[in-house]
PDB file of C-alpha atoms in Angstrom:
ATOM      1  CA  MET F   1     139.099   0.358 -19.758  1.00  0.00           C
ATOM      2  CA  SER F   2     139.393  -1.746 -22.864  1.00  0.00           C
ATOM      3  CA  ASN F   3     136.898  -2.356 -25.647  1.00  0.00           C
ATOM      4  CA  ASP F   4     136.467  -5.959 -24.474  1.00  0.00           C
ATOM      5  CA  TYR F   5     135.781  -4.848 -20.899  1.00  0.00           C
ATOM      6  CA  ALA F   6     133.272  -2.269 -22.143  1.00  0.00           C
ATOM      7  CA  ALA F   7     131.540  -4.998 -24.165  1.00  0.00           C
ATOM      8  CA  ILE F   8     131.384  -7.313 -21.143  1.00  0.00           C
ATOM      9  CA  LEU F   9     129.943  -4.579 -18.924  1.00  0.00           C
ATOM     10  CA  THR F  10     127.434  -3.581 -21.588  1.00  0.00           C
ATOM     11  CA  THR F  11     126.254  -7.182 -21.871  1.00  0.00           C
ATOM     12  CA  LEU F  12     126.010  -7.586 -18.099  1.00  0.00           C
ATOM     13  CA  ASN F  13     124.186  -4.277 -17.682  1.00  0.00           C
ATOM     14  CA  ALA F  14     121.674  -5.164 -20.386  1.00  0.00           C
ATOM     15  CA  THR F  15     121.136  -8.599 -18.853  1.00  0.00           C
ATOM     16  CA  VAL F  16     120.637  -7.181 -15.360  1.00  0.00           C
ATOM     17  CA  LEU F  17     118.196  -4.587 -16.691  1.00  0.00           C
ATOM     18  CA  ILE F  18     116.154  -7.202 -18.549  1.00  0.00           C
ATOM     19  CA  VAL F  19     116.161  -9.848 -15.802  1.00  0.00           C
ATOM     20  CA  GLY F  20     115.570  -7.241 -13.107  1.00  0.00           C
ATOM     21  CA  THR F  21     112.699  -5.638 -14.963  1.00  0.00           C
ATOM     22  CA  VAL F  22     111.006  -9.007 -15.486  1.00  0.00           C
ATOM     23  CA  GLN F  23     111.637  -9.973 -11.864  1.00  0.00           C
ATOM     24  CA  HIS F  24     110.358  -6.625 -10.564  1.00  0.00           C
ATOM     25  CA  SER F  25     107.316  -6.708 -12.826  1.00  0.00           C
ATOM     26  CA  SER F  26     106.351 -10.202 -11.686  1.00  0.00           C
ATOM     27  CA  LEU F  27     106.846  -9.226  -8.040  1.00  0.00           C
ATOM     28  CA  MET F  28     104.682  -6.124  -8.457  1.00  0.00           C
ATOM     29  CA  ALA F  29     102.025  -8.122 -10.313  1.00  0.00           C
ATOM     30  CA  LYS F  30     101.965 -10.757  -7.558  1.00  0.00           C
ATOM     31  CA  LEU F  31     101.793  -8.125  -4.819  1.00  0.00           C
ATOM     32  CA  GLY F  32      99.138  -6.261  -6.788  1.00  0.00           C
ATOM     33  CA  ARG F  33      96.976  -9.376  -7.124  1.00  0.00           C
ATOM     34  CA  ARG F  34      97.339 -10.219  -3.438  1.00  0.00           C
ATOM     35  CA  THR F  35      96.629  -6.668  -2.373  1.00  0.00           C
ATOM     36  CA  ALA F  36      93.590  -6.438  -4.657  1.00  0.00           C
ATOM     37  CA  ALA F  37      92.232  -9.717  -3.260  1.00  0.00           C
ATOM     38  CA  GLU F  38      92.757  -8.489   0.305  1.00  0.00           C
ATOM     39  CA  ILE F  39      91.044  -5.185  -0.493  1.00  0.00           C
ATOM     40  CA  ARG F  40      88.108  -7.082  -2.045  1.00  0.00           C
ATOM     41  CA  ASP F  41      87.912  -9.211   1.115  1.00  0.00           C
ATOM     42  CA  LEU F  42      88.027  -6.065   3.244  1.00  0.00           C
ATOM     43  CA  HIS F  43      85.243  -4.461   1.219  1.00  0.00           C
ATOM     44  CA  ASP F  44      83.135  -7.621   1.541  1.00  0.00           C
ATOM     45  CA  VAL F  45      83.670  -7.742   5.302  1.00  0.00           C
ATOM     46  CA  MET F  46      83.020  -4.012   5.716  1.00  0.00           C
ATOM     47  CA  GLY F  47      79.879  -4.353   3.573  1.00  0.00           C
ATOM     48  CA  GLN F  48      78.651  -7.167   5.801  1.00  0.00           C
ATOM     49  CA  LEU F  49      79.359  -5.063   8.920  1.00  0.00           C
ATOM     50  CA  ILE F  50      77.390  -2.158   7.418  1.00  0.00           C
ATOM     51  CA  GLU F  51      74.502  -4.489   6.525  1.00  0.00           C
ATOM     52  CA  ASP F  52      74.499  -5.869  10.076  1.00  0.00           C
ATOM     53  CA  LEU F  53      74.453  -2.325  11.454  1.00  0.00           C
ATOM     54  CA  ARG F  54      71.572  -1.332   9.167  1.00  0.00           C
ATOM     55  CA  ALA F  55      69.617  -4.431  10.141  1.00  0.00           C
ATOM     56  CA  GLY F  56      70.237  -3.809  13.840  1.00  0.00           C
ATOM     57  CA  VAL F  57      72.000  -7.162  14.146  1.00  0.00           C
ATOM     58  CA  GLU F  58      75.139  -7.589  16.196  1.00  0.00           C
ATOM     59  CA  SER F  59      78.080  -8.614  14.004  1.00  0.00           C
ATOM     60  CA  SER F  60      79.913 -11.800  14.827  1.00  0.00           C
ATOM     61  CA  PRO F  61      83.239 -11.498  16.690  1.00  0.00           C
ATOM     62  CA  GLU F  62      84.889 -13.439  13.862  1.00  0.00           C
ATOM     63  CA  LEU F  63      83.715 -10.839  11.323  1.00  0.00           C
ATOM     64  CA  LEU F  64      85.002  -7.998  13.515  1.00  0.00           C
ATOM     65  CA  ARG F  65      88.389  -9.706  13.948  1.00  0.00           C
ATOM     66  CA  ARG F  66      88.633 -10.313  10.205  1.00  0.00           C
ATOM     67  CA  SER F  67      87.867  -6.646   9.508  1.00  0.00           C
ATOM     68  CA  SER F  68      90.566  -5.524  11.928  1.00  0.00           C
ATOM     69  CA  TYR F  69      93.109  -7.944  10.469  1.00  0.00           C
ATOM     70  CA  LEU F  70      92.427  -6.959   6.851  1.00  0.00           C
ATOM     71  CA  GLN F  71      92.762  -3.259   7.671  1.00  0.00           C
ATOM     72  CA  LYS F  72      96.148  -3.886   9.309  1.00  0.00           C
ATOM     73  CA  ILE F  73      97.624  -5.867   6.439  1.00  0.00           C
ATOM     74  CA  ALA F  74      96.405  -3.368   3.853  1.00  0.00           C
ATOM     75  CA  LYS F  75      98.432  -0.659   5.610  1.00  0.00           C
ATOM     76  CA  LYS F  76     101.512  -2.860   6.086  1.00  0.00           C
ATOM     77  CA  LYS F  77     101.998  -3.777   2.413  1.00  0.00           C
ATOM     78  CA  ARG F  78     102.151  -0.262   0.982  1.00  0.00           C
ATOM     79  CA  PRO F  79     105.660   0.546   2.273  1.00  0.00           C
ATOM     80  CA  TYR F  80     107.084  -2.727   0.902  1.00  0.00           C
ATOM     81  CA  ILE F  81     105.717  -2.076  -2.559  1.00  0.00           C
ATOM     82  CA  LEU F  82     107.015   1.502  -2.562  1.00  0.00           C
ATOM     83  CA  THR F  83     110.446   0.490  -1.227  1.00  0.00           C
ATOM     84  CA  ALA F  84     110.901  -2.293  -3.788  1.00  0.00           C
ATOM     85  CA  SER F  85     109.914   0.055  -6.611  1.00  0.00           C
ATOM     86  CA  PHE F  86     112.221   2.818  -5.357  1.00  0.00           C
ATOM     87  CA  VAL F  87     115.216   0.464  -5.039  1.00  0.00           C
ATOM     88  CA  TRP F  88     114.688  -0.903  -8.542  1.00  0.00           C
ATOM     89  CA  MET F  89     114.302   2.632  -9.937  1.00  0.00           C
ATOM     90  CA  VAL F  90     117.652   3.650  -8.368  1.00  0.00           C
ATOM     91  CA  VAL F  91     119.367   0.519  -9.721  1.00  0.00           C
ATOM     92  CA  CYS F  92     117.999   1.228 -13.212  1.00  0.00           C
ATOM     93  CA  MET F  93     119.162   4.849 -13.097  1.00  0.00           C
ATOM     94  CA  LEU F  94     122.658   3.799 -11.996  1.00  0.00           C
ATOM     95  CA  LEU F  95     122.923   1.103 -14.656  1.00  0.00           C
ATOM     96  CA  ILE F  96     121.688   3.399 -17.406  1.00  0.00           C
ATOM     97  CA  SER F  97     123.998   6.205 -16.245  1.00  0.00           C
ATOM     98  CA  SER F  98     126.945   3.800 -16.225  1.00  0.00           C
ATOM     99  CA  GLN F  99     126.011   2.523 -19.662  1.00  0.00           C
ATOM    100  CA  ILE F 100     125.816   6.062 -21.039  1.00  0.00           C
ATOM    101  CA  ASP F 101     129.315   6.760 -19.664  1.00  0.00           C
ATOM    102  CA  ILE F 102     130.619   3.567 -21.274  1.00  0.00           C
ATOM    103  CA  LEU F 103     129.030   4.531 -24.601  1.00  0.00           C
ATOM    104  CA  LYS F 104     130.558   8.029 -24.395  1.00  0.00           C
ATOM    105  CA  TRP F 105     133.960   6.478 -23.733  1.00  0.00           C
ATOM    106  CA  ALA F 106     133.577   3.974 -26.581  1.00  0.00           C
ATOM    107  CA  GLY F 107     132.319   6.701 -28.925  1.00  0.00           C
ATOM    108  CA  ALA F 108     135.410   8.850 -28.544  1.00  0.00           C
ATOM    109  CA  ALA F 109     137.757   8.990 -31.557  1.00  0.00           C
ATOM    110  CA  LYS F 110     140.588   7.438 -29.563  1.00  0.00           C
ATOM    111  CA  PRO F 111     139.263   6.143 -26.271  1.00  0.00           C
ATOM    112  CA  GLY F 112     142.043   6.069 -23.741  1.00  0.00           C
ATOM    113  CA  VAL F 113     142.524   4.293 -20.474  1.00  0.00           C
ATOM    114  CA  SER F 114     139.865   5.318 -17.994  1.00  0.00           C
ATOM    115  CA  SER F 115     140.427   3.367 -14.803  1.00  0.00           C
ATOM    116  CA  GLY F 116     137.941   5.595 -12.945  1.00  0.00           C
ATOM    117  CA  LEU F 117     135.157   4.742 -15.387  1.00  0.00           C
ATOM    118  CA  ALA F 118     136.091   1.043 -15.331  1.00  0.00           C
ATOM    119  CA  ARG F 119     136.012   0.990 -11.515  1.00  0.00           C
ATOM    120  CA  LYS F 120     132.712   2.913 -11.342  1.00  0.00           C
ATOM    121  CA  ALA F 121     131.045   0.722 -13.977  1.00  0.00           C
ATOM    122  CA  PHE F 122     132.299  -2.424 -12.246  1.00  0.00           C
ATOM    123  CA  MET F 123     130.952  -1.324  -8.846  1.00  0.00           C
ATOM    124  CA  ILE F 124     127.543  -0.373 -10.252  1.00  0.00           C
ATOM    125  CA  THR F 125     127.221  -3.644 -12.186  1.00  0.00           C
ATOM    126  CA  VAL F 126     128.208  -5.771  -9.183  1.00  0.00           C
ATOM    127  CA  ALA F 127     125.819  -3.833  -6.922  1.00  0.00           C
ATOM    128  CA  ALA F 128     122.979  -4.344  -9.406  1.00  0.00           C
ATOM    129  CA  ILE F 129     123.666  -8.081  -9.621  1.00  0.00           C
ATOM    130  CA  LEU F 130     123.681  -8.293  -5.824  1.00  0.00           C
ATOM    131  CA  VAL F 131     120.356  -6.419  -5.640  1.00  0.00           C
ATOM    132  CA  LEU F 132     118.860  -8.963  -8.057  1.00  0.00           C
ATOM    133  CA  ALA F 133     120.126 -11.876  -5.980  1.00  0.00           C
ATOM    134  CA  VAL F 134     118.945 -10.354  -2.695  1.00  0.00           C
ATOM    135  CA  GLU F 135     115.548  -9.544  -4.196  1.00  0.00           C
ATOM    136  CA  ALA F 136     115.094 -13.139  -5.362  1.00  0.00           C
ATOM    137  CA  ILE F 137     116.060 -14.546  -1.957  1.00  0.00           C
ATOM    138  CA  PHE F 138     113.955 -11.974  -0.117  1.00  0.00           C
ATOM    139  CA  SER F 139     110.969 -12.606  -2.373  1.00  0.00           C
ATOM    140  CA  ALA F 140     111.138 -16.360  -1.754  1.00  0.00           C
ATOM    141  CA  GLY F 141     111.371 -15.781   2.000  1.00  0.00           C
ATOM    142  CA  VAL F 142     108.481 -13.333   1.995  1.00  0.00           C
ATOM    143  CA  ASN F 143     106.317 -15.744  -0.009  1.00  0.00           C
ATOM    144  CA  ALA F 144     107.008 -18.570   2.444  1.00  0.00           C
ATOM    145  CA  LYS F 145     106.358 -16.332   5.439  1.00  0.00           C
ATOM    146  CA  GLU F 146     103.115 -14.979   3.952  1.00  0.00           C
ATOM    147  CA  GLU F 147     101.812 -18.484   3.311  1.00  0.00           C
ATOM    148  CA  ALA F 148     102.638 -19.545   6.878  1.00  0.00           C
ATOM    149  CA  ASN F 149     101.083 -16.353   8.262  1.00  0.00           C
ATOM    150  CA  LYS F 150      97.935 -16.893   6.215  1.00  0.00           C
ATOM    151  CA  VAL F 151      97.472 -20.339   7.728  1.00  0.00           C
ATOM    152  CA  MET F 152      98.014 -18.950  11.249  1.00  0.00           C
ATOM    153  CA  VAL F 153      95.723 -15.981  10.667  1.00  0.00           C
ATOM    154  CA  ASP F 154      92.939 -18.180   9.329  1.00  0.00           C
ATOM    155  CA  PHE F 155      93.291 -20.357  12.423  1.00  0.00           C
ATOM    156  CA  ASN F 156      93.380 -17.346  14.776  1.00  0.00           C
ATOM    157  CA  LEU F 157      90.339 -15.802  13.125  1.00  0.00           C
ATOM    158  CA  LYS F 158      88.417 -19.023  13.580  1.00  0.00           C
ATOM    159  CA  TYR F 159      89.679 -19.688  17.117  1.00  0.00           C
ATOM    160  CA  PRO F 160      90.319 -16.469  19.074  1.00  0.00           C
ATOM    161  CA  GLN F 161      93.162 -16.233  21.576  1.00  0.00           C
ATOM    162  CA  ALA F 162      90.799 -16.293  24.573  1.00  0.00           C
ATOM    163  CA  GLU F 163      89.477 -19.699  23.508  1.00  0.00           C
ATOM    164  CA  LEU F 164      92.994 -21.009  22.937  1.00  0.00           C
ATOM    165  CA  TYR F 165      94.075 -19.842  26.394  1.00  0.00           C
ATOM    166  CA  ALA F 166      91.001 -21.455  27.964  1.00  0.00           C
ATOM    167  CA  LEU F 167      91.807 -24.716  26.182  1.00  0.00           C
ATOM    168  CA  ALA F 168      95.444 -24.569  27.286  1.00  0.00           C
ATOM    169  CA  ASN F 169      94.365 -23.920  30.893  1.00  0.00           C
ATOM    170  CA  ARG F 170      91.938 -26.855  30.802  1.00  0.00           C
ATOM    171  CA  GLN F 171      94.631 -29.137  29.438  1.00  0.00           C
ATOM    172  CA  ALA F 172      97.103 -27.939  32.049  1.00  0.00           C
ATOM    173  CA  GLU F 173      94.580 -28.598  34.828  1.00  0.00           C
ATOM    174  CA  ARG F 174      94.040 -32.144  33.577  1.00  0.00           C
ATOM    175  CA  ASN F 175      97.769 -32.837  33.536  1.00  0.00           C
ATOM    176  CA  LEU F 176      98.447 -31.543  37.054  1.00  0.00           C
ATOM    177  CA  PRO F 177      99.214 -34.209  39.646  1.00  0.00           C
ATOM    178  CA  GLN F 178      96.104 -34.895  41.706  1.00  0.00           C
ATOM    179  CA  PRO F 179      96.329 -34.500  45.500  1.00  0.00           C
ATOM    180  CA  GLU F 180      96.187 -37.738  47.397  1.00  0.00           C
ATOM    181  CA  SER F 181      92.865 -38.472  49.001  1.00  0.00           C
ATOM    182  CA  ASP F 182      92.458 -39.236  52.686  1.00  0.00           C
ATOM    183  CA  THR F 183      91.110 -42.680  51.918  1.00  0.00           C
ATOM    184  CA  THR F 184      94.341 -44.070  50.586  1.00  0.00           C
ATOM    185  CA  THR F 185      95.453 -47.276  52.194  1.00  0.00           C
ATOM    186  CA  PRO F 186      98.724 -47.274  54.054  1.00  0.00           C
ATOM    187  CA  ASP F 187     101.530 -49.427  52.758  1.00  0.00           C
ATOM    188  CA  ALA F 188     101.309 -52.956  53.964  1.00  0.00           C
ATOM    189  CA  ARG F 189     104.165 -53.647  56.376  1.00  0.00           C
ATOM    190  CA  PRO F 190     105.551 -57.112  56.909  1.00  0.00           C
TER     191      PRO F 190
END
């Protein structure tokens, strides 16, 4: 390892730590806002269900479906948040550990060639950069998928599957060829 290479790795590591921390913080903030909004919606729906129960009124099927949906998504998001945080924590620990090793090497009176340290620092830095790139791509994909799912869920909550199947069956019946009636006229023959 040379002093120039150590300087390059130090710069890259610092950049990855800063960009990654900002990226991770914004992702967690976005997920936190979405999760909080979904929990508020769930509490509102559950409150309405409790009020209906107290009043002896039967809750609407749409309200019951919404309650079920909100409970499911609340449980599904927790693992993603924990996994993203764990991965970023591991990347930070590896980068910081690598940086400490580089600083120890550079702080020696006469730092010598340390190909093992250079190789290790290179691998950790490249892996961290790849994690940042994958996280950005994954985040964009998840955002697009969540928006599409939200539109579909809103539609499915408003129009339950049974109604959609009934509509599809009615349309299929209309498009079926009709049997010929007995009153059809025979072809005119010359």
